[in-house]
XYZ file of C-alpha atoms in Angstrom:
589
model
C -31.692 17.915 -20.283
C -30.592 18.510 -23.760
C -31.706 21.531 -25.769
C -33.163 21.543 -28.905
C -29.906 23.468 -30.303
C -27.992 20.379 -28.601
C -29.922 17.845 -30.346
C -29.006 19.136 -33.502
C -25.445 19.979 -32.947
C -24.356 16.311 -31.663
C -26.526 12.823 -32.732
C -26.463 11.840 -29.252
C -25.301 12.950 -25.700
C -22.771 9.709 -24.991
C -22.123 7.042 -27.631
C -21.026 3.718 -25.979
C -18.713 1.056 -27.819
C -19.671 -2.525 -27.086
C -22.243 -4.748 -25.172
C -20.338 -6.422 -22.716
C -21.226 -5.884 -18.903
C -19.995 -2.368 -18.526
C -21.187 -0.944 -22.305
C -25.195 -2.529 -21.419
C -25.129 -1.242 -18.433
C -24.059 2.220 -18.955
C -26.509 2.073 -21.905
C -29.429 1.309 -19.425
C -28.065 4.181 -16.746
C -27.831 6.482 -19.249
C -31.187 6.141 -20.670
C -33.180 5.701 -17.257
C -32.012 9.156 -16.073
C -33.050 10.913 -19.443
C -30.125 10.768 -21.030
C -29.424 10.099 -25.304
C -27.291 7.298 -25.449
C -26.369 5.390 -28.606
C -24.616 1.921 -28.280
C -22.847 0.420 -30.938
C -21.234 -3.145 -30.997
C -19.181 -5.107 -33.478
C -21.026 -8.056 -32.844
C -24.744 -9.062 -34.711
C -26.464 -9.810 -31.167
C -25.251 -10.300 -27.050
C -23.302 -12.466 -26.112
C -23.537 -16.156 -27.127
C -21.258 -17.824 -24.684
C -21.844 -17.534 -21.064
C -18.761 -16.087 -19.788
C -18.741 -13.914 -16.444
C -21.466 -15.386 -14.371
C -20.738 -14.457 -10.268
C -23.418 -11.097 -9.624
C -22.340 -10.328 -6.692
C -24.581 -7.687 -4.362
C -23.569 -4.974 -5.069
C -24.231 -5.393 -8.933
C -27.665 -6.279 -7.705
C -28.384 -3.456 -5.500
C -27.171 -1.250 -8.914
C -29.764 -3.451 -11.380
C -32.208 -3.057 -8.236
C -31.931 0.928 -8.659
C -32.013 0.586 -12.077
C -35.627 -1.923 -11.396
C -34.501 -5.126 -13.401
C -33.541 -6.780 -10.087
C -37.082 -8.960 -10.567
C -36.826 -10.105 -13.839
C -32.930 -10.792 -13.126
C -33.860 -13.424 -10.112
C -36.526 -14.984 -12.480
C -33.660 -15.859 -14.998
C -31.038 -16.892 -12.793
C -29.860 -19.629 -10.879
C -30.614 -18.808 -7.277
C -27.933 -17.800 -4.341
C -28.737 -21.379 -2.539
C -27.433 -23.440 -5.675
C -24.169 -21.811 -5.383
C -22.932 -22.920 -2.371
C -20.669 -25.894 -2.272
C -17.287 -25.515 -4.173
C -15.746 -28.471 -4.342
C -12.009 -30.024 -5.061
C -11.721 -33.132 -6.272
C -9.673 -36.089 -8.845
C -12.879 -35.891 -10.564
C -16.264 -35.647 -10.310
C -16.767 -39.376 -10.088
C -13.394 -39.438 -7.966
C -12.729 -38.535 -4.858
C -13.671 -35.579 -3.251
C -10.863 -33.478 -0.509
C -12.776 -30.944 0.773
C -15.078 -28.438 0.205
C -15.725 -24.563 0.398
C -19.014 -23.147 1.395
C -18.853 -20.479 -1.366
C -20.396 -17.195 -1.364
C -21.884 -16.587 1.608
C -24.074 -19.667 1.832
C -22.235 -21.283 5.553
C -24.141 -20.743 8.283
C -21.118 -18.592 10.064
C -21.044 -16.345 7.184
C -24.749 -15.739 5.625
C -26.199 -13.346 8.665
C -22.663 -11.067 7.127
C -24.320 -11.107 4.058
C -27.982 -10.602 4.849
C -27.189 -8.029 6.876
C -24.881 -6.452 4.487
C -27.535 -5.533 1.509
C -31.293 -6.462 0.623
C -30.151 -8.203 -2.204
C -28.781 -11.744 -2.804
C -26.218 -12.895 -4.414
C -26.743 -15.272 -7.870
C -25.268 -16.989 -11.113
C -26.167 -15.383 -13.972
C -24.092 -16.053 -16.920
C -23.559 -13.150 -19.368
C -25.920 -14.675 -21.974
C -28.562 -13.898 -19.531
C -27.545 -10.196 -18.038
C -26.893 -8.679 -21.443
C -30.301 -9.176 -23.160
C -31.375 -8.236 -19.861
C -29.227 -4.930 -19.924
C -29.885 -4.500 -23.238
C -33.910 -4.743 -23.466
C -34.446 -2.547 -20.650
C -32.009 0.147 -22.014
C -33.750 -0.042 -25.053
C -37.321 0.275 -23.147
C -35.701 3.406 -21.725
C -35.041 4.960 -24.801
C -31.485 4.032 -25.814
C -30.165 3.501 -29.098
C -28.950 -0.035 -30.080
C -26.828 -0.348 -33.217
C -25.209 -4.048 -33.960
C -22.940 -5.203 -36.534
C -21.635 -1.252 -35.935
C -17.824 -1.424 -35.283
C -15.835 1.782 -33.595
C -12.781 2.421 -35.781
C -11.706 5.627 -34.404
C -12.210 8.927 -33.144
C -10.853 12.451 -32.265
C -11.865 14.644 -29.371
C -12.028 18.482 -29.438
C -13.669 21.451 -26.812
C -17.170 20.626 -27.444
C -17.023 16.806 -28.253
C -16.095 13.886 -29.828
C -16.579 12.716 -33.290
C -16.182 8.658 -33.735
C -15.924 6.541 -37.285
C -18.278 3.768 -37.641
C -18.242 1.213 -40.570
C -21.544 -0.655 -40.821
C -20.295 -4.178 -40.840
C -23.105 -5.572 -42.922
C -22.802 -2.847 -45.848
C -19.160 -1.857 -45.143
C -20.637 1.666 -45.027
C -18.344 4.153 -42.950
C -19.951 7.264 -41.282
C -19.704 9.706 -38.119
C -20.999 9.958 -34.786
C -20.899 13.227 -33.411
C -21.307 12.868 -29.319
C -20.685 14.944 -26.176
C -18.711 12.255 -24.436
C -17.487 8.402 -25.413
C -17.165 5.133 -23.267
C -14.928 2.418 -24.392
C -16.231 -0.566 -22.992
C -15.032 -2.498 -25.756
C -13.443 -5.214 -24.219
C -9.384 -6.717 -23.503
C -8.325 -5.583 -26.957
C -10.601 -2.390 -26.570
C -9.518 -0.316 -29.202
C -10.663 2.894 -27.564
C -8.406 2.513 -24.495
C -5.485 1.900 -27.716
C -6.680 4.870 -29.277
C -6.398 7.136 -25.754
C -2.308 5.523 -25.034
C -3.684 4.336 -21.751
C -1.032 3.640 -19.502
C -1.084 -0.225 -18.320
C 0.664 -1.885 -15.464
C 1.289 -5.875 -14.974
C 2.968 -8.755 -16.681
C 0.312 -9.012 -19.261
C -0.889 -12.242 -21.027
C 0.233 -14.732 -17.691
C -1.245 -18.262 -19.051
C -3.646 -19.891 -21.832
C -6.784 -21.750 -20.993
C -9.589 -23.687 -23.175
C -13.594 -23.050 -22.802
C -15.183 -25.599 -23.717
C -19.483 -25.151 -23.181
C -21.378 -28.557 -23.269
C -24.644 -30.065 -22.723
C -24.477 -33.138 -20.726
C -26.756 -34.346 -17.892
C -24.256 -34.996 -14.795
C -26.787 -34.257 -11.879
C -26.070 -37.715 -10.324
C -22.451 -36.613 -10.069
C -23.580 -32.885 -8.150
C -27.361 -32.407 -7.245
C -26.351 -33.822 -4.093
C -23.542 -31.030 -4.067
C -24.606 -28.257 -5.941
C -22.412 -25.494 -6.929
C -20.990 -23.331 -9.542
C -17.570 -25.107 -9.465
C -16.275 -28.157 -9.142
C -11.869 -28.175 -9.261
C -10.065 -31.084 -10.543
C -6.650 -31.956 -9.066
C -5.409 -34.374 -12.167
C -2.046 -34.943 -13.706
C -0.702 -31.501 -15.338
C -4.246 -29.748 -14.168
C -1.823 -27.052 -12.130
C -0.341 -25.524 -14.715
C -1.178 -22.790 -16.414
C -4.949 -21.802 -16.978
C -6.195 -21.006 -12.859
C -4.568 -23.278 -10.974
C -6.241 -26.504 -11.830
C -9.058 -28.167 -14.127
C -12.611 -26.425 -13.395
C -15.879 -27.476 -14.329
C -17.993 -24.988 -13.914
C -22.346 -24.864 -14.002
C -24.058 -23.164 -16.812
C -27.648 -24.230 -16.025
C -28.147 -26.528 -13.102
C -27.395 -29.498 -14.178
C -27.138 -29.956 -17.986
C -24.951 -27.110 -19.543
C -21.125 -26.342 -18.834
C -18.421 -24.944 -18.902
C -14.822 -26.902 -19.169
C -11.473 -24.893 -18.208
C -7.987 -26.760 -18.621
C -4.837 -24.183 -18.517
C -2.300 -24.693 -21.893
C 0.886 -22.821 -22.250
C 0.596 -20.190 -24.773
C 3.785 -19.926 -25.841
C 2.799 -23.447 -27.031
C 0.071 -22.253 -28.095
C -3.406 -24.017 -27.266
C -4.156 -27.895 -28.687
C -6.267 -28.475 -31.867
C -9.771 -28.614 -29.893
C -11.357 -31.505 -32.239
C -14.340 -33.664 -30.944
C -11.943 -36.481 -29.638
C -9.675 -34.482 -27.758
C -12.708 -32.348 -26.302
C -14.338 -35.879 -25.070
C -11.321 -37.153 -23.526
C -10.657 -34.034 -21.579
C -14.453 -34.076 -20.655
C -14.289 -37.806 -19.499
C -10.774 -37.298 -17.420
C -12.469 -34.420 -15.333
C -15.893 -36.113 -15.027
C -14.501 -39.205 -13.927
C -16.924 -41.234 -16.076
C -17.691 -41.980 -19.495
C -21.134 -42.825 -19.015
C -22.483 -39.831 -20.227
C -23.629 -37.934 -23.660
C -22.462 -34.821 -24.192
C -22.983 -32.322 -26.849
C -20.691 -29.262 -27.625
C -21.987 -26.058 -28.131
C -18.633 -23.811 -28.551
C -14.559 -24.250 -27.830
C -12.253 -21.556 -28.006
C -8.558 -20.850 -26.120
C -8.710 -17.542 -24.357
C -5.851 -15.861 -22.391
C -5.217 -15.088 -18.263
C -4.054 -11.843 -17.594
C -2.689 -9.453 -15.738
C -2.853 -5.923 -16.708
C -5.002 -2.638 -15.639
C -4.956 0.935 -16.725
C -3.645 3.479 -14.083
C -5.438 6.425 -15.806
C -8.651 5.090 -17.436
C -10.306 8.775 -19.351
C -9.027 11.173 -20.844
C -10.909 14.465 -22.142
C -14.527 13.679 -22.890
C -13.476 9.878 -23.211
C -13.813 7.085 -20.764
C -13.165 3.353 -20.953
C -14.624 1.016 -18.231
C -14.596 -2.921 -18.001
C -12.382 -5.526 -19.457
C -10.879 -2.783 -21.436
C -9.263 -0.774 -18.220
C -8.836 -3.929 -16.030
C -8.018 -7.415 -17.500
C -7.661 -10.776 -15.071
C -8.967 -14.590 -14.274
C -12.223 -15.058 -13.793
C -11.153 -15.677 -10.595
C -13.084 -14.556 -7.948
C -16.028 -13.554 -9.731
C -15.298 -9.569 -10.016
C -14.756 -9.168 -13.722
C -18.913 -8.507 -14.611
C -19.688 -7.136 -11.231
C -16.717 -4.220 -11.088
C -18.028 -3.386 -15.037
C -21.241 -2.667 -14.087
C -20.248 -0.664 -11.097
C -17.351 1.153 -13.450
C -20.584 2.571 -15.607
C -22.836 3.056 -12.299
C -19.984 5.374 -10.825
C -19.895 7.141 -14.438
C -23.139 7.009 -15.265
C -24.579 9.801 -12.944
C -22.261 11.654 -13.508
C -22.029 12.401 -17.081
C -26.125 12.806 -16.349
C -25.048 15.717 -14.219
C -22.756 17.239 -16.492
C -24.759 17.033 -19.332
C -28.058 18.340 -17.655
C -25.808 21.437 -16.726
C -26.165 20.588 -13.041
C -22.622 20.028 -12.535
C -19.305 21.434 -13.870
C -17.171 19.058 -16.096
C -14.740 18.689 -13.178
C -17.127 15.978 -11.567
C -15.800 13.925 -14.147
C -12.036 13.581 -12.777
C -13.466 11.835 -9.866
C -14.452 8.832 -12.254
C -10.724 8.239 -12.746
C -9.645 9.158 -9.006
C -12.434 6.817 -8.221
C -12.438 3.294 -10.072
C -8.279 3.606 -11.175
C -7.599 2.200 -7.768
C -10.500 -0.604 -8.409
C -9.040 -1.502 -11.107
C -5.768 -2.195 -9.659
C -6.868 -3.920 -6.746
C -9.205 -6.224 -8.304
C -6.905 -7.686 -10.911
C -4.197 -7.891 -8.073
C -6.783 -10.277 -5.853
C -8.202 -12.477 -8.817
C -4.589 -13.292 -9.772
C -3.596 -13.848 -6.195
C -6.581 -16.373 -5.948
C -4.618 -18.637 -8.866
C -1.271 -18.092 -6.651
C -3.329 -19.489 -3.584
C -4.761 -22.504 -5.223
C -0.908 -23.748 -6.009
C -1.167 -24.464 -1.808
C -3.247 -27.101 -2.499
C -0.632 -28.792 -4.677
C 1.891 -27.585 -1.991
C -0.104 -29.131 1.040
C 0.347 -32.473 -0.801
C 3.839 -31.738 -0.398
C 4.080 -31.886 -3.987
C 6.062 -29.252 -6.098
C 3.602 -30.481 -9.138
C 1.299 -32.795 -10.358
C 2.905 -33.766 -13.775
C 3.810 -37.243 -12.851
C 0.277 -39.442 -12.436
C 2.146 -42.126 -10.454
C 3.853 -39.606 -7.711
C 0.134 -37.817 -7.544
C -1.757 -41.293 -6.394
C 1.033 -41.597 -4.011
C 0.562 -38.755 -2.164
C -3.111 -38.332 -2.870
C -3.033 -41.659 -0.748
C -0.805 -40.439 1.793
C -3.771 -38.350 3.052
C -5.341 -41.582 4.507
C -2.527 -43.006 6.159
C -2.179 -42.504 10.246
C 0.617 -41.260 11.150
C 2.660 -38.194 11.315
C 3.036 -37.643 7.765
C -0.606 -38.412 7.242
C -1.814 -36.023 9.644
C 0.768 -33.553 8.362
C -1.032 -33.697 4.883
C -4.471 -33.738 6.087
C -3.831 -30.605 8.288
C -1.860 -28.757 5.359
C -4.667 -29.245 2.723
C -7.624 -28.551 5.198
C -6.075 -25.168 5.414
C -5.350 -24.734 1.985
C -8.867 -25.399 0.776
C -10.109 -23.404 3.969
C -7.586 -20.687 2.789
C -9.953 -20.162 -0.947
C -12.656 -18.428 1.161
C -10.365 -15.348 0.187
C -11.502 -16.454 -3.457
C -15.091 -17.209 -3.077
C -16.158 -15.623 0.049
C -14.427 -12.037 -0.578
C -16.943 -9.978 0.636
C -14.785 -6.936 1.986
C -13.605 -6.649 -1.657
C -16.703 -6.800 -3.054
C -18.494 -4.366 -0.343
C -15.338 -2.200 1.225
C -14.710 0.075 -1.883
C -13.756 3.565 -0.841
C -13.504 6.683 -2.718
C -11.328 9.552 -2.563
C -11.632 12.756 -5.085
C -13.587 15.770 -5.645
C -16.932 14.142 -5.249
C -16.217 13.720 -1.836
C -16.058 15.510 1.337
C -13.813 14.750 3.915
C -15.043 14.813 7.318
C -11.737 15.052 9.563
C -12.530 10.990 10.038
C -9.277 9.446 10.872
C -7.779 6.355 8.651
C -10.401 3.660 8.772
C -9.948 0.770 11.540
C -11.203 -2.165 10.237
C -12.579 -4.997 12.782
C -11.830 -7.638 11.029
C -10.142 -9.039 7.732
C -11.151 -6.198 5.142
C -11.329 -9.124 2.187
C -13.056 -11.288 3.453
C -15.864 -9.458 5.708
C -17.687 -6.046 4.479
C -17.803 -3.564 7.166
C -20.809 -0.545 6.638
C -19.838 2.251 7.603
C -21.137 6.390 6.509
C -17.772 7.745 6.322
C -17.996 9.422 3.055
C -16.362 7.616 0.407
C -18.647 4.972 1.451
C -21.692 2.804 0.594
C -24.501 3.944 2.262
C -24.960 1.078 4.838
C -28.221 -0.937 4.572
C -30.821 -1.470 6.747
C -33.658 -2.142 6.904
C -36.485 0.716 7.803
C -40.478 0.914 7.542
C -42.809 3.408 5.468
C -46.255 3.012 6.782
C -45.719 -0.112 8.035
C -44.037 -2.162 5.224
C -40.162 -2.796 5.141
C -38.090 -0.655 2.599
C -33.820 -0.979 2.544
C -32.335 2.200 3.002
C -30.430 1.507 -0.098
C -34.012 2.095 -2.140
C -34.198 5.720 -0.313
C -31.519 7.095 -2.853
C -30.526 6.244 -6.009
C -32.550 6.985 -9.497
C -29.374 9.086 -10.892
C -30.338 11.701 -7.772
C -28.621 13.131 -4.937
C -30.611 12.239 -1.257
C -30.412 14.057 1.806
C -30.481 11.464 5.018
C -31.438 12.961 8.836
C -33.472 12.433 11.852
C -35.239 13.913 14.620
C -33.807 17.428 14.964
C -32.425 17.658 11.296
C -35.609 19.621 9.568
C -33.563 22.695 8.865
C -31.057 20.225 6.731
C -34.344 19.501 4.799
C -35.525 23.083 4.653
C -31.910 23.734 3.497
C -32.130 21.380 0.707
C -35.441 22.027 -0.557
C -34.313 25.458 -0.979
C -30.639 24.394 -2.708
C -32.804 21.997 -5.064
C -34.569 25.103 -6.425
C -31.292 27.402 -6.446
C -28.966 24.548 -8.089
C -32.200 22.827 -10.406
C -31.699 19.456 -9.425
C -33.147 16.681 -7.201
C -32.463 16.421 -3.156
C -34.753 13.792 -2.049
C -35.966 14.352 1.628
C -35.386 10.891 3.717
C -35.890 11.505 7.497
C -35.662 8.637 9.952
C -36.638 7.905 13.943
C -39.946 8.000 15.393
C -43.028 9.629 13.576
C -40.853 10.638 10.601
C -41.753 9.395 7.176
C -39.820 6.264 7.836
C -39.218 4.796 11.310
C -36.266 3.161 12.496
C -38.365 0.340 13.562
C -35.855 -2.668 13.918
C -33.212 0.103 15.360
C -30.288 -0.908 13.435
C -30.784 2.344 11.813
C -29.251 4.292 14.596
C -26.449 1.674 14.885
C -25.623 1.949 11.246
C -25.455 5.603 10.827
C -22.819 7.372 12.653
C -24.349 10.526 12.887
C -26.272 12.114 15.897
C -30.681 11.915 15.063
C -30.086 15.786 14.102
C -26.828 14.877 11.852
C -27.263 14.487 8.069
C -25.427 12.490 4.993
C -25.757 13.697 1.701
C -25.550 10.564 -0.629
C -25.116 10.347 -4.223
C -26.844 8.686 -6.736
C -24.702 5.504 -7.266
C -25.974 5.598 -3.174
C -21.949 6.707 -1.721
C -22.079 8.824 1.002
C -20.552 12.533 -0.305
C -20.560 14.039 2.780
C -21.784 14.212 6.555
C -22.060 16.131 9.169
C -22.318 14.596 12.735
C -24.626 17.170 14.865
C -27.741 18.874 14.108
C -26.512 22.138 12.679
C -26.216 25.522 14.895
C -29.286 27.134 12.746
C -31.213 26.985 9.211
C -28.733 29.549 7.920
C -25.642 26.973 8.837
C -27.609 24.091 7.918
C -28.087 25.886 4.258
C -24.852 27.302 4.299
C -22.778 23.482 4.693
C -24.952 21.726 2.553
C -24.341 24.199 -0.100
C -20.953 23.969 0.143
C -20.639 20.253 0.003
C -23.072 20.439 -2.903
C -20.331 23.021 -4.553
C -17.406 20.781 -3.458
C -18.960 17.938 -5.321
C -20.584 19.724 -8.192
C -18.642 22.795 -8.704
C-alpha cells in the first residue's frame, strides 16, 4: 500500500480520464484492491444515452469478482429477452428469418452454461456506469465531473496532468503515479502519447435516434434486442441495414439508419425523425416521443501500442468499431480488469514495473482482432442483399421484385430461399461469437510457457469457446462444492490476488506458497480440489477441465488467467518451492 511519504508526494496513486466503460471500471478495480484512484470526466454526470448495451460473460464474471454482479441482473433486461434477432421489411412487414442470438437456441445454450456461472444480459450504458461508478465510489474512489484532462507530461517518478474545472474554468495539477486514458474515440490522451493507429478510419455515418414508443404488439411475441430492416437504401452505409434496437422491453429505442458522411448526416427535425420511425416500424399507429438524435461515425481504427511510460489508454480510445457484435463495452471493461491488478501490484511494491509491458503485449492484439470481427460482421450482412441476388437495394420497385421471388416455386425461388437461409444463418458469427468473446489468449512476461504445443482447436474458434488451463488462458469454470453448496471455480481466485489451484498429492505446492506469500508479502490463496479437500470435485467435470495430474498445480492471476502450470505433483517440497518461485519471479520480477 501507499506510504505516508507517498501520499504526500503524489494526490493519488492512478488518475483515470473519463467514465465510459473502461474509465468506471478501472475506477471500481482500483479502489476494491486498496488502491487511490481519482477519476475525472468532462461530462456533469454518466452517460445519458444508452449506447453499448451487449454484457457479455465474461464482463460479468469481472463485475461478479468485483460483487456488483447482483445488483447488475436486478437492473437489466434478462439473457431470455435477448434471444430472437430478427430481419425483416419492417416490423409490421414481413419477416425472412431469424437468428437465435446469444446463446439462447437450444443447440447452443448447454456451450454457454457450461462455459461460465454467469449469464449473459442487455444492459445499456446508462445503467452499467452509475453502477460502476457508485460502487467505485463506495470503495473509496475519487469522482470529479465537469473536470476535463487537457494535458500532461510524464517523468521517472510520475505523471503530472492539467485539469480545468469546467464549471469555474479553474486550471490546476494532478500529480499521479500512473494515468489511464479511457477517454473515448477522440481520447485526447492516446493524441497526447502519438499512438500508432492502423485501419481505414472513419468507414460510414449513422443516426441514433432514442424514442419512447409502445410497439410490444409488433415484438413481445418475438423478443429481442434487434430487429434489421431490409428497406430501400437501408444497405448503405451505417451497419449494413436499418436496426431497431430495444432500450427497455418494450417502450424505449434505439433507431440506426447509415448516411454517407462525406454528405454529411440529414437535418434530424421531428418530421424527418417520424418518417424514418414509421418506414422501419411498418405502421403509423403509434406515439412516439424523442428523447435524443445525434449522427455518430463507424470506424475502423485500433492502436498497435496502447501505453507508454507510466501511461495507459484502454477502451474506445485504443480500439474504435460498429457496435457490431456487441464487444465495444465488454473488451473496455476487460482492458481495465487486465490493467487493473496490475498497477495494484506495482504500486503495493509486490511487483517490478516490468509487469506492466504485459498490459500492452496483452490487450494490443485484442484490440486488433476485435475491431477486425465487428467490421467483418457489417461485410457479412451485405450477403443478405447478395442472396437476393441483388447488388443493392436503392431501387424500391426492383427490391419487391425479388423480395417476392422468395415465394415463387421453382428453381430460382428455391435458389433465393436457400441463399438467404444461409446468409441469415451465416450472422451467428455476429451474435453468437462466443470463441471471441471466451478464447482470448495471452502471451508476455506475465506468463509462463509450459512447452504446450500451438493450440488445436475442436471446433470453429469464433463461434464456440473452448476452456482450456494452458496458461495464457481463462481459468475454465466449473462447477465445485464447499461443504456442500455449489461455488464456480471462477469465485476461487480473483479479488486483485494471485491463487494457487491443486489436488490430492499437491500439499507441498501449498506449503510452497504459504511460505513464498510470506517471503514475497503478497496473497497466494490455497484452493485444493478432489475428495476430502476443502472443495470436492463433486460433479467431476473438475478433473475433465483441468489438464493437470490431482498432484499438478496452476497458478492463476487475479483477472483469473492461468500464469503458469505444472502437470505432475512435484519431485519434493524443495522443487515444489523452488518452481513456484520462479514462475512467481517470471511474472513479477
Amino acid at each position: 500500500m501507499s506510504t505516508e511519504t507517498d501520499m504526500e508526494s503524489f494526490d493519488t496513486d492512478v488518475l483515470v480520464v473519463g467514465s465510459g466503460p473502461a474509465g468506471a471500471s478501472a475506477a471500481l478495480f482500483l479502489a476494491t484492491y486498496g488502491i487511490r484512484v481519482r477519476l475525472i470526466t468532462k461530462y456533469g454526470a454518466p452517460a445519458d444515452t444508452p449506447r453499448a448495451h451487449i454484457t457479455n460473460q465474461r464482463t460479468v464474471e469481472a463485475l461478479r469478482d468485483m460483487g456488483v454482479e447482483e445488483r447488475l441482473m436486478r437492473e437489466a433486461t434478462p439473457w431470455e429477452l435477448m434471444s430472437n434477432t430478427t430481419f425483416c421489411t419492417s416490423l409490421a412487414g414481413e419477416e425472412l428469418g431469424r437468428v437465435p442470438s446469444w446463446g439462447t437456441a437450444p443447440d447452443r445454450h448447454a456451450d454457454y452454461v457450461l462455459q461460465s456461472p454467469c449469464s449473459m444480459v442487455d444492459a445499456p450504458q446508462t445503467i452499467v456506469e452509475p453502477i460502476l461508478i457508485q460502487e467505485a465510489q463506495k470503495r473509496g474512489a475519487k469522482i470529479r465531473f465537469d473536470s476535463e484532462y487537457l494535458s500532461h507530461e510524464q517523468d521517472a517518478d510520475g505523471v503530472t496532468s492539467r485539469v480545468r474545472d469546467r464549471l469555474s474554468g479553474h486550471e490546476h495539477i494532478v500529480r499521479s503515479r500512473y494515468l489511464i486514458g479511457a477517454d473515448g474515440a477522440r481520447s485526447k490522451v492516446a493524441d497526447h502519447l502519438d499512438l500508432p493507429f492502423e485501419g481505414p478510419g472513419p468507414v460510414s455515418g449513422a443516426l441514433g435516434i432514442i424514442f419512447e414508443a409502445d410497439l410490444s404488439r409488433f415484438v413481445e411475441h418475438r423478443p429481442s434486442v434487434l430487429y434489421w430492416m431490409l428497406q430501400p437504401g437501408a444497405d448503405k452505409q451505417g451497419v449494413g441495414l436499418g436496426v431497431l434496437r430495444m432500450v427497455k422491453p418494450w417502450h424505449e429505442w434505439m433507431l440506426m439508419w447509415g448516411y454517407d458522411p462525406a454528405e454529411g448526416p440529414p437535418e434530424l427535425t421531428e418530421d424527418f425523425i417520424r418518417e424514418l420511425a414509421v418506414q422501419l416500424v411498418g405502421s403509423d399507429d403509434f406515439e412516439m416521443k424523442v428523447k435524443s438524435s445525434s449522427p455518430w461515425t463507424v470506424n475502423h481504427h485500433f492502436a498497435t501500442t496502447i501505453a507508454k511510460g507510466r501511461v495507459f489508454c484502454a477502451g474506445d480510445a485504443i480500439h474504435r468499431h460498429p457496435p457490431t457484435n456487441g464487444l465495444g463495452s465488454n473488451t473496455s471493461v476487460q482492458d481495465s480488469y487486465n490493467l487493473c491488478w496490475k498497477l495494484a501490484h506495482v504500486i503495493r511494491g509486490t511487483a517490478r514495473p516490468s509487469l506492466l509491458d504485459s498490459y500492452d503485449a496483452e490487450r494490443a492484439p485484442i484490440a486488433r482482432q476485435i475491431v477486425e470481427r465487428a467490421n467483418q460482421s457489417i461485410a457479412d450482412t451485405g450477403r443478405i442483399v447478395e442472396a437476393l441476388e441483388l447488388t443493392d437495394t436503392s431501387d424500391a420497385s426492383v427490391l419487391d421484385e425479388h423480395l417476392a421471388a422468395r415465394k415463387e416455386p421453382g428453381e430460382k425461388g428455391e435458389r433465393i430461399r436457400r441463399a438467404l437461409r444461409e446468409a441469415i444463418a451465416y450472422k451467428s458469427f455476429e451474435f453468437n461469437a462466443h470463441g471471441v468473446e471466451h478464447n482470448q489468449r495471452y502471451a508476455s512476461g506475465a506468463v509462463v510457457p509450459d512447452g504446450s504445443g500451438p493450440e488445436e482447436f475442436a471446433r470453429d474458434p469464433q463461434l464456440y469457446a473452448q476452456p482450456t488451463t494452458r496458461p495464457g488462458a481463462k481459468l475454465p469454470h466449473a462447477w465445485v462444492t464447499h461443504l456442500g453448496r455449489r461455488v464456480s471455480t471462477l469465485d476461487l481466485g480473483g479479488k486483485g490476488e494471485f491463487s494457487i489451484v491443486t489436488g490430492i498429492g499437491g500439499e507441498p505446492w501449498l506449503k510452497a506458497a504459504a511460505a513464498l506469500a510470506v517471503e514475497r508479502g503478497l496473497t497466494l490463496r490455497p484452493v485444493s480440489i478432489g475428495p476430502g479437500e476443502e472443495y470436492e470435485d463433486t460433479y467431476g467435470t473438475w478433473s475433465e477441465l483441468a489438464q493437470v495430474a490431482d498432484g499438478g498445480v496452476l497458478l492463476v492471476r487475479p483477472d483469473l488467467y492461468v500464469a503458469y502450470r505444472h502437470a505432475t505433483a512435484p519431485a519434493s517440497p524443495e522443487e515444489a518451492h523452488r518452481l513456484l518461485s520462479g514462475a512467481l519471479t517470471a511474472v513479477l520480477g
